XYZ file of C-alpha atoms in Angstrom:
688
model
C -0.079 0.381 -0.107
C 1.720 2.809 -1.124
C 1.037 5.906 1.892
C 3.726 8.232 -0.508
C 3.251 9.611 -3.979
C 6.578 11.700 -4.668
C 6.679 14.076 -8.265
C 9.841 14.954 -9.498
C 9.626 16.970 -13.333
C 12.176 16.565 -16.013
C 13.457 18.753 -16.873
C 12.976 22.773 -15.620
C 9.418 23.835 -14.838
C 6.486 21.670 -15.196
C 3.559 23.545 -12.803
C 4.120 21.329 -10.546
C 1.262 22.806 -8.234
C -1.414 21.712 -10.638
C -0.322 18.440 -10.065
C 0.614 18.022 -6.243
C -2.613 19.379 -5.780
C -4.424 17.407 -7.869
C -2.503 14.274 -6.353
C -2.803 15.611 -2.138
C -6.922 16.179 -3.628
C -6.904 12.606 -4.273
C -5.206 11.283 -0.731
C -7.696 13.909 0.655
C -10.805 11.785 0.161
C -9.505 9.127 1.569
C -7.716 9.843 5.037
C -8.665 12.622 7.729
C -5.504 14.255 8.126
C -2.645 13.724 4.733
C 1.081 15.997 5.008
C 3.641 16.977 2.582
C 7.378 17.353 2.055
C 9.929 19.240 -0.077
C 13.714 18.139 0.133
C 15.290 20.609 -0.313
C 13.743 24.304 -0.720
C 15.345 27.579 -1.985
C 15.824 29.026 2.882
C 14.875 32.466 1.272
C 10.763 32.254 2.841
C 8.551 29.910 2.067
C 7.730 28.070 0.258
C 5.035 28.347 -2.953
C 3.975 24.868 -3.385
C 4.251 23.904 0.517
C 2.809 26.870 1.594
C 0.066 26.466 -0.326
C -0.337 22.709 0.713
C 0.212 22.855 4.135
C -2.910 26.272 4.206
C -5.221 24.592 1.350
C -4.921 20.447 3.729
C -4.535 22.195 6.758
C -1.436 20.255 7.747
C -1.572 20.757 11.322
C 2.174 20.141 11.916
C 4.518 23.529 11.535
C 5.973 24.553 8.640
C 9.939 24.428 8.975
C 8.754 20.197 9.651
C 8.088 20.106 5.873
C 10.962 20.315 4.458
C 14.852 19.521 4.394
C 17.642 21.200 4.132
C 18.414 24.119 1.712
C 19.487 23.901 -1.916
C 22.755 26.353 -0.028
C 23.156 22.981 2.341
C 22.936 20.421 0.554
C 25.457 21.880 -2.330
C 27.546 21.769 0.265
C 26.780 18.752 1.522
C 27.351 17.412 -1.731
C 31.296 19.854 -2.338
C 33.000 17.797 0.412
C 31.727 14.511 -0.849
C 29.502 13.596 2.282
C 25.726 13.578 -0.181
C 25.665 9.740 1.861
C 24.763 12.642 4.616
C 22.231 14.913 3.139
C 19.913 11.974 1.973
C 20.066 10.409 5.276
C 19.547 14.431 6.946
C 16.327 14.449 4.447
C 14.953 11.285 4.817
C 15.437 11.739 8.877
C 13.768 14.907 8.584
C 10.677 12.898 6.780
C 10.260 10.410 8.537
C 9.120 12.391 11.656
C 6.567 13.701 9.631
C 5.092 10.386 8.161
C 5.399 9.410 11.415
C 1.829 11.615 11.893
C 0.190 11.943 9.400
C -1.691 8.316 7.194
C -0.837 9.351 3.568
C 2.342 12.495 1.837
C 2.766 14.397 -0.586
C 6.881 14.280 -1.759
C 7.111 17.775 -4.334
C 10.990 17.121 -5.277
C 13.271 19.157 -5.997
C 13.940 21.745 -9.572
C 15.754 20.300 -12.060
C 17.884 21.574 -13.462
C 19.107 20.475 -16.782
C 22.459 22.398 -17.307
C 23.525 21.813 -13.599
C 26.153 19.980 -12.842
C 26.397 15.822 -12.677
C 27.521 16.338 -9.302
C 24.653 19.177 -7.902
C 22.114 17.035 -6.297
C 18.366 19.139 -8.655
C 19.606 15.498 -10.586
C 17.124 12.569 -11.656
C 18.873 10.296 -9.957
C 19.314 12.294 -6.937
C 15.115 12.912 -6.761
C 14.536 9.481 -7.915
C 17.160 7.639 -4.918
C 15.335 9.593 -2.614
C 11.913 8.370 -3.393
C 13.346 4.606 -2.888
C 14.653 5.413 0.512
C 10.814 6.570 1.389
C 9.006 4.331 0.032
C 7.420 6.481 -2.267
C 5.699 6.313 -5.230
C 7.316 8.284 -8.092
C 4.762 11.116 -11.305
C 7.418 11.280 -13.225
C 6.564 15.811 -14.310
C 6.516 16.329 -17.789
C 6.254 20.476 -19.707
C 4.534 20.335 -23.224
C 4.439 23.989 -22.689
C 5.084 24.756 -26.379
C 6.341 21.489 -27.114
C 4.773 19.637 -29.635
C 3.142 16.049 -28.925
C 5.997 13.656 -30.821
C 8.009 15.998 -28.628
C 5.187 15.503 -24.992
C 5.629 11.393 -26.600
C 9.538 11.074 -26.555
C 9.109 12.872 -22.951
C 7.027 10.560 -21.440
C 8.696 7.546 -22.569
C 12.268 8.596 -21.544
C 11.265 10.155 -18.137
C 9.476 6.353 -17.218
C 12.551 4.462 -18.335
C 15.027 7.144 -17.161
C 13.530 6.272 -13.026
C 12.151 2.928 -13.813
C 15.871 2.525 -14.939
C 17.029 4.116 -11.533
C 14.884 0.875 -9.308
C 11.838 4.123 -8.847
C 8.557 2.867 -8.370
C 6.918 4.607 -11.313
C 2.678 5.124 -10.079
C 1.951 7.186 -13.739
C 3.493 9.631 -15.836
C 1.486 12.962 -16.234
C 3.128 15.387 -18.909
C 1.171 19.175 -17.836
C 0.984 22.127 -20.029
C 0.621 20.037 -23.409
C -1.436 23.379 -26.048
C -3.997 21.063 -26.894
C -5.298 17.759 -26.639
C -2.811 15.109 -26.628
C -2.453 11.570 -26.691
C 0.972 9.449 -24.882
C 2.773 6.827 -25.534
C 1.523 3.756 -23.617
C 3.771 3.218 -21.102
C 3.421 0.080 -18.230
C 1.684 2.533 -16.222
C -1.098 5.265 -16.661
C -0.295 8.732 -19.135
C -1.959 11.778 -19.139
C -2.394 14.623 -20.550
C -3.088 18.128 -18.748
C -3.954 20.802 -21.088
C -3.052 24.284 -21.006
C -5.327 26.924 -19.069
C -4.151 30.197 -19.047
C -5.054 31.229 -15.689
C -3.070 28.930 -13.740
C 0.384 30.223 -14.674
C -0.953 33.702 -15.936
C 0.155 36.267 -12.828
C -2.256 38.488 -10.728
C -2.737 41.883 -11.417
C -1.358 42.029 -7.110
C 1.708 39.484 -8.967
C 2.858 41.871 -10.941
C 2.546 44.801 -8.579
C 4.385 43.475 -5.899
C 7.076 42.672 -8.228
C 6.749 45.840 -9.374
C 7.229 48.202 -6.190
C 3.371 49.647 -7.999
C 1.029 52.099 -6.042
C -2.433 51.039 -6.187
C -3.681 54.244 -7.595
C -7.570 52.791 -8.749
C -9.701 49.831 -7.720
C -9.997 46.516 -4.623
C -8.547 43.826 -3.549
C -10.621 41.674 -6.598
C -9.594 43.463 -9.462
C -5.811 42.536 -8.380
C -6.473 39.527 -8.321
C -7.651 39.103 -12.146
C -5.303 37.139 -14.659
C -3.109 38.560 -16.026
C -2.807 37.256 -19.604
C -1.271 39.733 -22.258
C 0.979 43.044 -22.409
C 0.189 45.726 -24.417
C 1.955 48.702 -24.506
C 0.578 51.079 -25.214
C 2.549 54.503 -26.511
C -0.149 54.931 -30.114
C -2.605 56.719 -30.954
C -5.717 55.619 -29.191
C -7.033 53.728 -32.234
C -4.081 51.901 -32.885
C -4.492 51.010 -29.251
C -8.053 49.413 -29.042
C -6.690 47.661 -33.143
C -3.605 45.422 -29.788
C -5.509 45.329 -26.912
C -6.334 41.791 -26.285
C -7.946 39.859 -23.771
C -6.471 39.787 -19.953
C -3.847 41.743 -21.297
C -2.548 44.939 -18.955
C -1.706 47.824 -20.876
C 1.456 49.755 -19.282
C 2.232 52.884 -21.020
C 3.690 56.256 -19.255
C 1.966 57.931 -16.985
C 0.316 61.463 -18.554
C -1.131 59.006 -21.647
C -4.679 60.071 -20.155
C -6.567 59.945 -23.575
C -5.007 55.524 -23.640
C -6.254 55.569 -20.223
C -10.040 56.325 -20.676
C -10.034 54.362 -24.510
C -8.558 51.203 -22.433
C -11.646 52.007 -19.459
C -14.414 52.975 -22.603
C -12.957 49.139 -24.668
C -13.597 47.286 -21.078
C -17.052 48.986 -19.993
C -17.731 48.530 -23.183
C -17.426 44.462 -23.918
C -15.069 45.451 -26.151
C -12.543 42.850 -24.941
C -11.870 42.608 -20.800
C -8.574 44.333 -19.359
C -6.320 43.445 -16.565
C -5.793 46.106 -15.653
C -3.307 49.292 -16.234
C 0.491 50.371 -15.360
C 1.818 53.829 -15.378
C 5.209 53.829 -16.165
C 7.268 57.218 -14.885
C 5.902 57.615 -11.343
C 4.083 60.379 -13.827
C 0.540 60.799 -12.429
C -2.487 60.732 -14.899
C -4.696 64.066 -14.856
C -7.576 64.267 -11.986
C -10.328 65.143 -14.562
C -9.219 62.031 -16.464
C -9.101 59.660 -12.905
C -12.901 60.671 -11.981
C -13.644 59.733 -15.233
C -12.523 56.597 -15.298
C -13.714 55.523 -11.429
C -17.262 57.207 -12.892
C -17.316 53.841 -15.794
C -16.351 51.710 -12.064
C -14.517 49.447 -13.956
C -13.462 47.118 -12.146
C -9.785 46.840 -12.663
C -7.062 48.446 -11.262
C -4.912 51.035 -12.187
C -0.763 50.916 -10.914
C 2.040 53.572 -11.293
C 5.933 52.618 -11.292
C 8.835 54.047 -11.087
C 10.449 52.526 -14.176
C 9.474 53.562 -18.099
C 7.813 50.789 -20.180
C 10.525 49.183 -21.779
C 12.257 48.722 -18.217
C 8.126 48.122 -16.919
C 7.438 45.747 -19.864
C 10.162 43.220 -19.331
C 9.875 42.895 -15.980
C 6.342 42.164 -15.835
C 7.328 38.836 -18.299
C 9.856 37.365 -15.987
C 6.920 37.002 -13.532
C 5.452 33.801 -13.014
C 1.597 32.942 -11.625
C 1.581 29.623 -9.404
C -1.523 28.760 -7.469
C -1.997 30.290 -3.557
C -3.828 29.763 -0.583
C -5.026 32.798 -0.894
C -6.721 32.549 -4.707
C -9.078 29.765 -4.827
C -9.371 31.586 -8.797
C -6.315 29.825 -9.470
C -6.619 26.914 -7.067
C -9.612 25.777 -8.147
C -8.837 26.163 -11.268
C -5.725 24.289 -11.364
C -7.870 21.726 -10.049
C -10.417 21.848 -12.214
C -7.492 21.393 -15.046
C -6.268 17.889 -13.459
C -9.127 16.108 -12.558
C -10.692 16.551 -16.318
C -6.822 15.244 -17.543
C -6.879 12.001 -15.233
C -8.762 9.269 -14.827
C -8.863 9.817 -11.082
C -11.031 6.792 -9.497
C -7.930 4.905 -11.540
C -5.268 7.157 -9.754
C -6.864 6.252 -6.063
C -7.141 3.039 -6.569
C -3.232 2.734 -7.197
C -2.732 4.555 -4.846
C -4.476 2.315 -2.777
C -4.930 4.414 0.210
C -6.654 3.375 3.348
C -10.209 4.894 4.026
C -10.511 6.469 7.095
C -13.178 5.125 9.045
C -14.008 9.118 10.038
C -15.047 11.634 7.720
C -13.590 14.389 8.021
C -14.566 18.425 6.666
C -12.400 18.373 3.924
C -13.063 14.467 2.831
C -16.381 16.018 3.210
C -16.071 18.206 1.813
C -14.103 17.071 -2.096
C -16.476 14.261 -1.243
C -18.762 16.228 -2.362
C -17.005 17.454 -5.612
C -16.134 13.971 -6.813
C -19.311 12.682 -6.257
C -20.883 15.379 -7.986
C -18.250 15.266 -10.667
C -19.450 11.692 -11.492
C -23.090 12.241 -12.140
C -22.765 15.472 -13.052
C -26.800 17.438 -13.182
C -28.092 20.099 -14.735
C -28.890 22.788 -11.813
C -30.922 26.168 -11.173
C -29.443 29.016 -10.289
C -32.159 32.826 -9.924
C -29.616 34.388 -8.027
C -27.945 35.105 -11.654
C -26.361 38.914 -10.949
C -25.049 38.370 -7.212
C -21.464 37.724 -7.475
C -20.106 35.560 -5.240
C -23.185 32.979 -7.519
C -21.073 34.227 -9.357
C -17.593 33.617 -8.432
C -19.061 30.524 -6.933
C -20.171 29.784 -10.875
C -17.223 29.513 -12.511
C -14.796 27.199 -9.118
C -18.054 24.808 -10.195
C -17.682 24.675 -14.102
C -14.072 24.052 -14.433
C -13.884 21.133 -11.369
C -17.192 19.668 -13.595
C -19.407 20.023 -10.562
C -22.573 21.016 -12.542
C -23.701 21.970 -15.775
C -25.189 25.066 -14.643
C -28.602 27.634 -15.736
C -28.300 31.022 -13.858
C -31.254 33.651 -13.899
C -31.571 36.881 -14.858
C -30.720 39.969 -17.745
C -27.896 37.655 -19.546
C -26.726 41.396 -20.952
C -25.996 42.399 -16.496
C -24.267 39.439 -16.127
C -22.235 39.387 -18.886
C -21.697 42.787 -17.674
C -20.538 42.030 -13.861
C -18.178 39.228 -15.145
C -16.898 41.754 -17.176
C -16.388 43.628 -14.505
C -14.862 40.744 -11.626
C -12.969 38.940 -14.219
C -14.382 35.757 -14.279
C -15.936 33.073 -16.894
C -19.034 31.416 -16.802
C -19.149 31.051 -20.293
C -19.868 27.183 -19.662
C -23.296 28.630 -18.287
C -26.533 29.365 -20.225
C -27.612 32.526 -18.803
C -31.423 33.156 -19.086
C -34.337 35.976 -19.043
C -37.683 34.685 -16.746
C -39.106 37.602 -18.420
C -38.607 37.639 -21.237
C -38.257 33.486 -21.805
C -40.391 31.211 -24.369
C -40.476 29.182 -21.411
C -42.403 31.987 -19.477
C -45.659 31.265 -21.078
C -45.935 27.972 -20.454
C -44.829 28.112 -17.633
C -48.147 30.169 -16.452
C -50.113 28.100 -17.513
C -48.648 24.865 -14.896
C -48.215 26.876 -12.368
C -52.814 28.071 -12.783
C -52.911 24.588 -13.401
C -51.404 23.899 -10.111
C -52.307 26.448 -8.228
C -56.298 26.624 -9.559
C -57.132 25.300 -6.080
C -56.018 28.205 -5.055
C -58.249 31.021 -6.984
C -55.114 31.714 -8.822
C -55.754 33.114 -12.234
C -54.242 32.514 -15.858
C -52.918 36.588 -15.434
C -52.249 36.363 -12.081
C -49.290 33.331 -13.088
C -47.553 34.653 -15.828
C -46.214 37.973 -13.626
C -45.649 35.276 -10.429
C -43.825 33.384 -12.870
C -41.611 35.503 -13.621
C -39.378 36.070 -10.143
C -36.717 33.884 -10.074
C -37.408 31.608 -7.789
C -41.091 30.241 -9.387
C -39.240 30.675 -12.392
C -36.263 28.870 -11.314
C -39.115 26.066 -9.425
C -40.716 26.119 -12.638
C -37.548 24.203 -14.743
C -36.625 20.888 -12.157
C -41.140 20.630 -12.093
C -41.166 20.384 -16.066
C -37.292 18.926 -16.017
C -35.220 21.384 -17.949
C -32.903 21.294 -14.525
C -32.746 18.769 -11.896
C -32.320 20.966 -8.998
C -32.271 24.070 -7.630
C -30.555 26.207 -5.162
C -31.548 30.897 -4.407
C -31.110 31.883 -1.110
C -28.708 33.508 -0.835
C -30.721 37.827 -1.481
C -34.058 35.684 -0.854
C -34.862 35.011 2.688
C -35.932 31.193 2.768
C -39.684 31.017 3.076
C -38.971 32.893 -0.486
C -36.927 30.051 -1.401
C -38.709 26.900 -1.023
C -42.073 29.093 -0.908
C -42.668 27.081 -4.624
C -40.847 24.412 -4.430
C -43.965 23.152 -1.682
C -45.905 24.991 -3.643
C -44.917 22.928 -7.600
C -42.735 20.795 -6.364
C -44.276 19.420 -2.807
C -43.293 16.052 -0.945
C -42.398 12.699 -1.297
C -45.062 10.323 -1.244
C -45.818 9.197 3.103
C -43.640 12.021 3.777
C -45.862 13.939 5.646
C -43.495 17.324 6.067
C -40.265 18.699 4.193
C -37.111 19.777 6.240
C -33.771 20.370 6.130
C -30.045 19.528 8.023
C -27.440 21.982 7.879
C -23.521 18.916 8.311
C -22.097 21.082 10.506
C -18.193 20.732 9.389
C -15.893 20.952 13.003
C -12.465 20.528 13.196
C -12.387 16.496 13.339
C -15.994 15.364 12.433
C -18.756 15.555 10.376
C -22.681 16.497 12.577
C -25.674 16.665 11.265
C -28.399 18.329 12.182
C -32.181 19.012 11.929
C -34.601 20.492 11.018
C -32.833 24.170 12.317
C -34.503 25.723 9.301
C -38.231 25.432 8.365
C -41.055 23.104 10.634
C -41.409 25.811 13.886
C -42.803 22.992 16.490
C -43.405 19.165 14.798
C -45.227 16.305 16.826
C -43.681 14.025 16.834
C -45.386 12.438 13.541
C -43.189 15.341 12.088
C -40.335 15.166 14.034
C -39.888 11.405 13.582
C -40.689 12.033 9.903
C -37.338 14.368 10.138
C -35.061 12.013 12.437
C -35.859 9.380 9.201
C -35.328 11.820 5.616
C -32.197 12.969 8.022
C -30.895 9.975 9.233
C -31.212 8.849 4.876
C -29.915 12.481 4.096
C -27.129 11.679 6.362
C -25.953 8.237 5.013
C -26.254 9.424 1.427
C -23.645 12.037 1.696
C -21.226 8.552 3.133
C -21.605 9.230 7.370
C -23.048 6.435 9.214
C -26.594 7.656 10.277
C -26.696 7.341 14.339
C -29.411 9.064 15.453
C -29.782 10.916 18.899
C -33.377 12.384 19.566
C -33.069 15.472 21.325
C -33.950 16.990 24.629
C -33.803 18.659 27.742
C -33.882 14.752 30.013
C -31.798 11.741 28.533
C -34.501 8.207 29.137
C -36.064 8.439 32.286
C -34.260 11.340 33.909
C -37.642 14.055 33.134
C -41.084 14.232 31.974
C -43.535 17.067 30.586
C -44.843 17.606 27.202
C -41.848 18.614 25.722
C -40.171 15.419 27.023
C -43.311 12.722 26.227
C -43.480 14.018 22.376
C -39.335 13.357 22.054
C -39.851 10.112 23.645
C -43.654 8.881 21.508
C -40.958 10.344 18.029
C -38.209 7.563 18.874
C -40.499 4.765 19.173
C -42.637 5.309 15.640
C -38.509 5.723 14.507
C -38.294 2.602 16.110
C -41.499 0.651 14.083
C -40.869 2.668 10.643
C -37.224 1.802 10.526
C -35.455 -1.193 13.178
C -32.896 -0.971 11.167
C -31.512 3.093 12.483
C -30.210 3.632 15.054
C -32.148 5.574 17.220
C -31.282 7.098 21.184
C -33.982 8.941 22.634
C -35.297 11.775 24.654
C -31.627 12.305 24.659
C -29.875 15.307 26.006
C -26.857 16.892 23.921
C -23.893 16.153 26.380
C -25.086 12.381 26.398
C -25.271 11.938 22.834
C -21.821 13.709 22.105
C -20.195 13.014 24.887
C -18.324 9.114 25.226
C -17.556 9.684 29.022
C -21.196 11.466 29.630
C -22.753 8.868 27.789
C -21.159 6.265 29.862
C -22.649 7.221 33.024
C -25.414 7.830 31.814
C -26.566 5.624 29.112
C -24.228 3.523 29.155
C -25.527 0.108 27.361
C -26.623 2.886 24.527
C -24.852 2.836 20.269
C -25.905 5.972 19.507
C -24.669 8.221 23.009
C -21.351 9.509 22.682
C -21.222 8.589 19.659
C -24.161 10.229 17.786
C -24.301 11.759 14.486
C -27.595 13.289 13.205
C -28.707 15.405 15.966
C -32.600 15.815 15.831
C -33.549 19.016 17.758
C -37.772 18.545 19.605
C -37.828 22.451 17.371
C -37.153 25.071 15.397
C -36.218 28.195 17.912
C -33.460 24.697 20.060
C -32.015 23.678 16.949
C -31.730 27.115 15.099
C -30.314 28.898 18.792
C -27.767 25.331 18.416
C -25.995 25.733 15.210
C -25.126 28.941 14.741
C -23.930 29.154 18.551
C -21.903 25.496 17.783
C -20.498 27.226 14.086
C -19.746 30.829 15.492
C -17.943 29.166 19.459
C -16.754 26.189 17.708
C -15.527 27.602 14.537
C -17.609 25.225 12.492
C -18.645 25.048 8.739
C -22.400 25.374 7.928
C -23.612 23.766 4.916
C -27.348 24.153 4.810
C -30.040 24.381 4.843
C -30.429 21.698 3.281
C -33.466 20.664 2.123
C -35.235 17.002 2.542
C -38.433 15.585 1.661
C -39.628 17.159 -1.677
C -39.425 15.701 -4.956
C -37.048 18.139 -6.368
C -34.094 19.364 -4.385
C -34.706 22.919 -4.034
C -32.045 23.731 -0.973
C -31.274 28.056 0.274
C -28.528 29.794 0.941
C -27.845 31.694 3.455
C -27.258 35.351 2.620
C -24.309 35.399 4.492
C -23.090 32.356 2.125
C -19.761 32.514 1.212
C -19.030 30.892 -2.015
C -17.289 28.216 -0.289
C -20.984 28.267 0.886
C -21.967 27.958 -2.612
C -20.033 25.674 -3.955
C -21.368 23.355 -1.688
C -24.166 23.103 -1.756
C -24.864 23.026 -5.607
C -22.971 20.081 -4.958
C -24.570 18.646 -2.465
C -27.892 19.633 -4.255
C -26.241 18.075 -7.616
C -25.684 14.461 -5.639
C -30.046 14.840 -4.022
C -30.730 14.660 -7.428
C -29.469 11.593 -9.157
C -30.157 9.606 -5.488
C -34.185 10.978 -7.231
C -32.897 9.567 -10.710
C -31.927 6.483 -9.465
């Protein structure tokens, strides 16, 4: 069983960050904690790849423990003829990390094919370390600008060279290839990952830092734009407009207000999406021009540098972009590129890491993405102009989580994505007010609500509302599910679902759960968002629905029916309601592990459980917590969220014929991504 995978470059570069992320993502789906290690680092500041893995995968070890020695130390040891001492030092530090982590990702040294053969930065050195670590090896070939024949030859050579050196090769990866490419047949899988400009392009922030620039206009989102090209503005406006390209950073003297305004106008008009403007020579632009640019609301940054245009371009062209924890867009783009090219199921099988019995938050989130991608569904997002929805859409499309329809005026959505500097070109845009489906939806809604006195004219107005329109898309099969609520109330989101989609036969009440992602486990809370005061039968329905939802997402359901007393220790109407609900659950679903009435501490703490309910299979081990009423549930989930630093994913609706899920109005982009993935999985389960 491979507990460690070792990445090594074949030739300089190769984009190991993308492959390291992809492999770490695979391992994080199987074990509760991964480790990372770099045998050699530059020694001056944090290593970018190691820092990324440390932060993204929440490695609970000090960063300084995760690397061997510096290149300077390694070179000195080799020069003194102490190569074996170098190997021993690195292996000793690696073992100290490996002992504390179920699985490891090792990122080898930065290969330099012009180095002296005695230099440690060579393929043989990495192969030797991989053998000493007990790692399987993934060689990474830089395919940037290379033709298929050259890449194929490099792939063959990498495999045979490493095999001859005694390394166990897991797979061969050619990264940043210029287009679709088939690699040669080898004894191991070989994958070609296409170049994704978003991954390798520097951001405006990275360019600004490298140039020592001053920010004259723009915010953190403007600084996060990708710089795909550089355009020097020195001629007249028409010439500049002819040369502007998508994602270009315009570099022009600070006194050329005409070019600054022209670039801004072209961007706002939708002629081209500009990454930003750099004003050179330390010249400050005319204040009147800056006021005009501010009024245009371009959304991009304006920077000022003291160097001239030539030196600015020369310095900018040397800046290399890479994924970092501070730039989730770039990380998601890298993972999307990896997952679209690599057979992740087969590669995970070849790694053969034993899956942890405990489901950690990171494992849960990664499993959501993996399962949604495997059964890709079409979802509708009614809040198509919300910035968070747009940013989440870009991530979801890059990761292949779902096909998406966004509701809103297409011109408004397109303009906002241009201002944000994001790409959602894979999404369908639909305006409910002008859609060809509006008449059909009005007929459907009028028929469904005729018993409530809804006429056709009124229905025509109602279905133009995004949440009703989106729900009718689900009802008519044009979408498999819906996610809304980023700027709508819970009632506004789920009322159309209750009216149109309705509940599953045999379920008396629709309800909701929150997935509570704590530091070391995932718990399920229900119902914390929908039913104010369910009776015993409804509470039993909520418990059964919550247990089924929990099992569907890979967590063993052990159900605690919560009350202010445990067992027979208390009395009162509320306790009796929970006791009756528990009895109903046991009668209807004898396969479920359920305990109640039980207090929260006895449900979650094994020490308390040993005193209060020593023979219970649930007490102290509960994963599903069913609250007796909405007041208790809503306050408890928020208290745990804030005091324990838990991530609350939900509310996730259950009991409906088709999935419709609500977002908190304070939802983050990550919350939206998780909720969409959950909805896609629910949609697949409905069809199964």
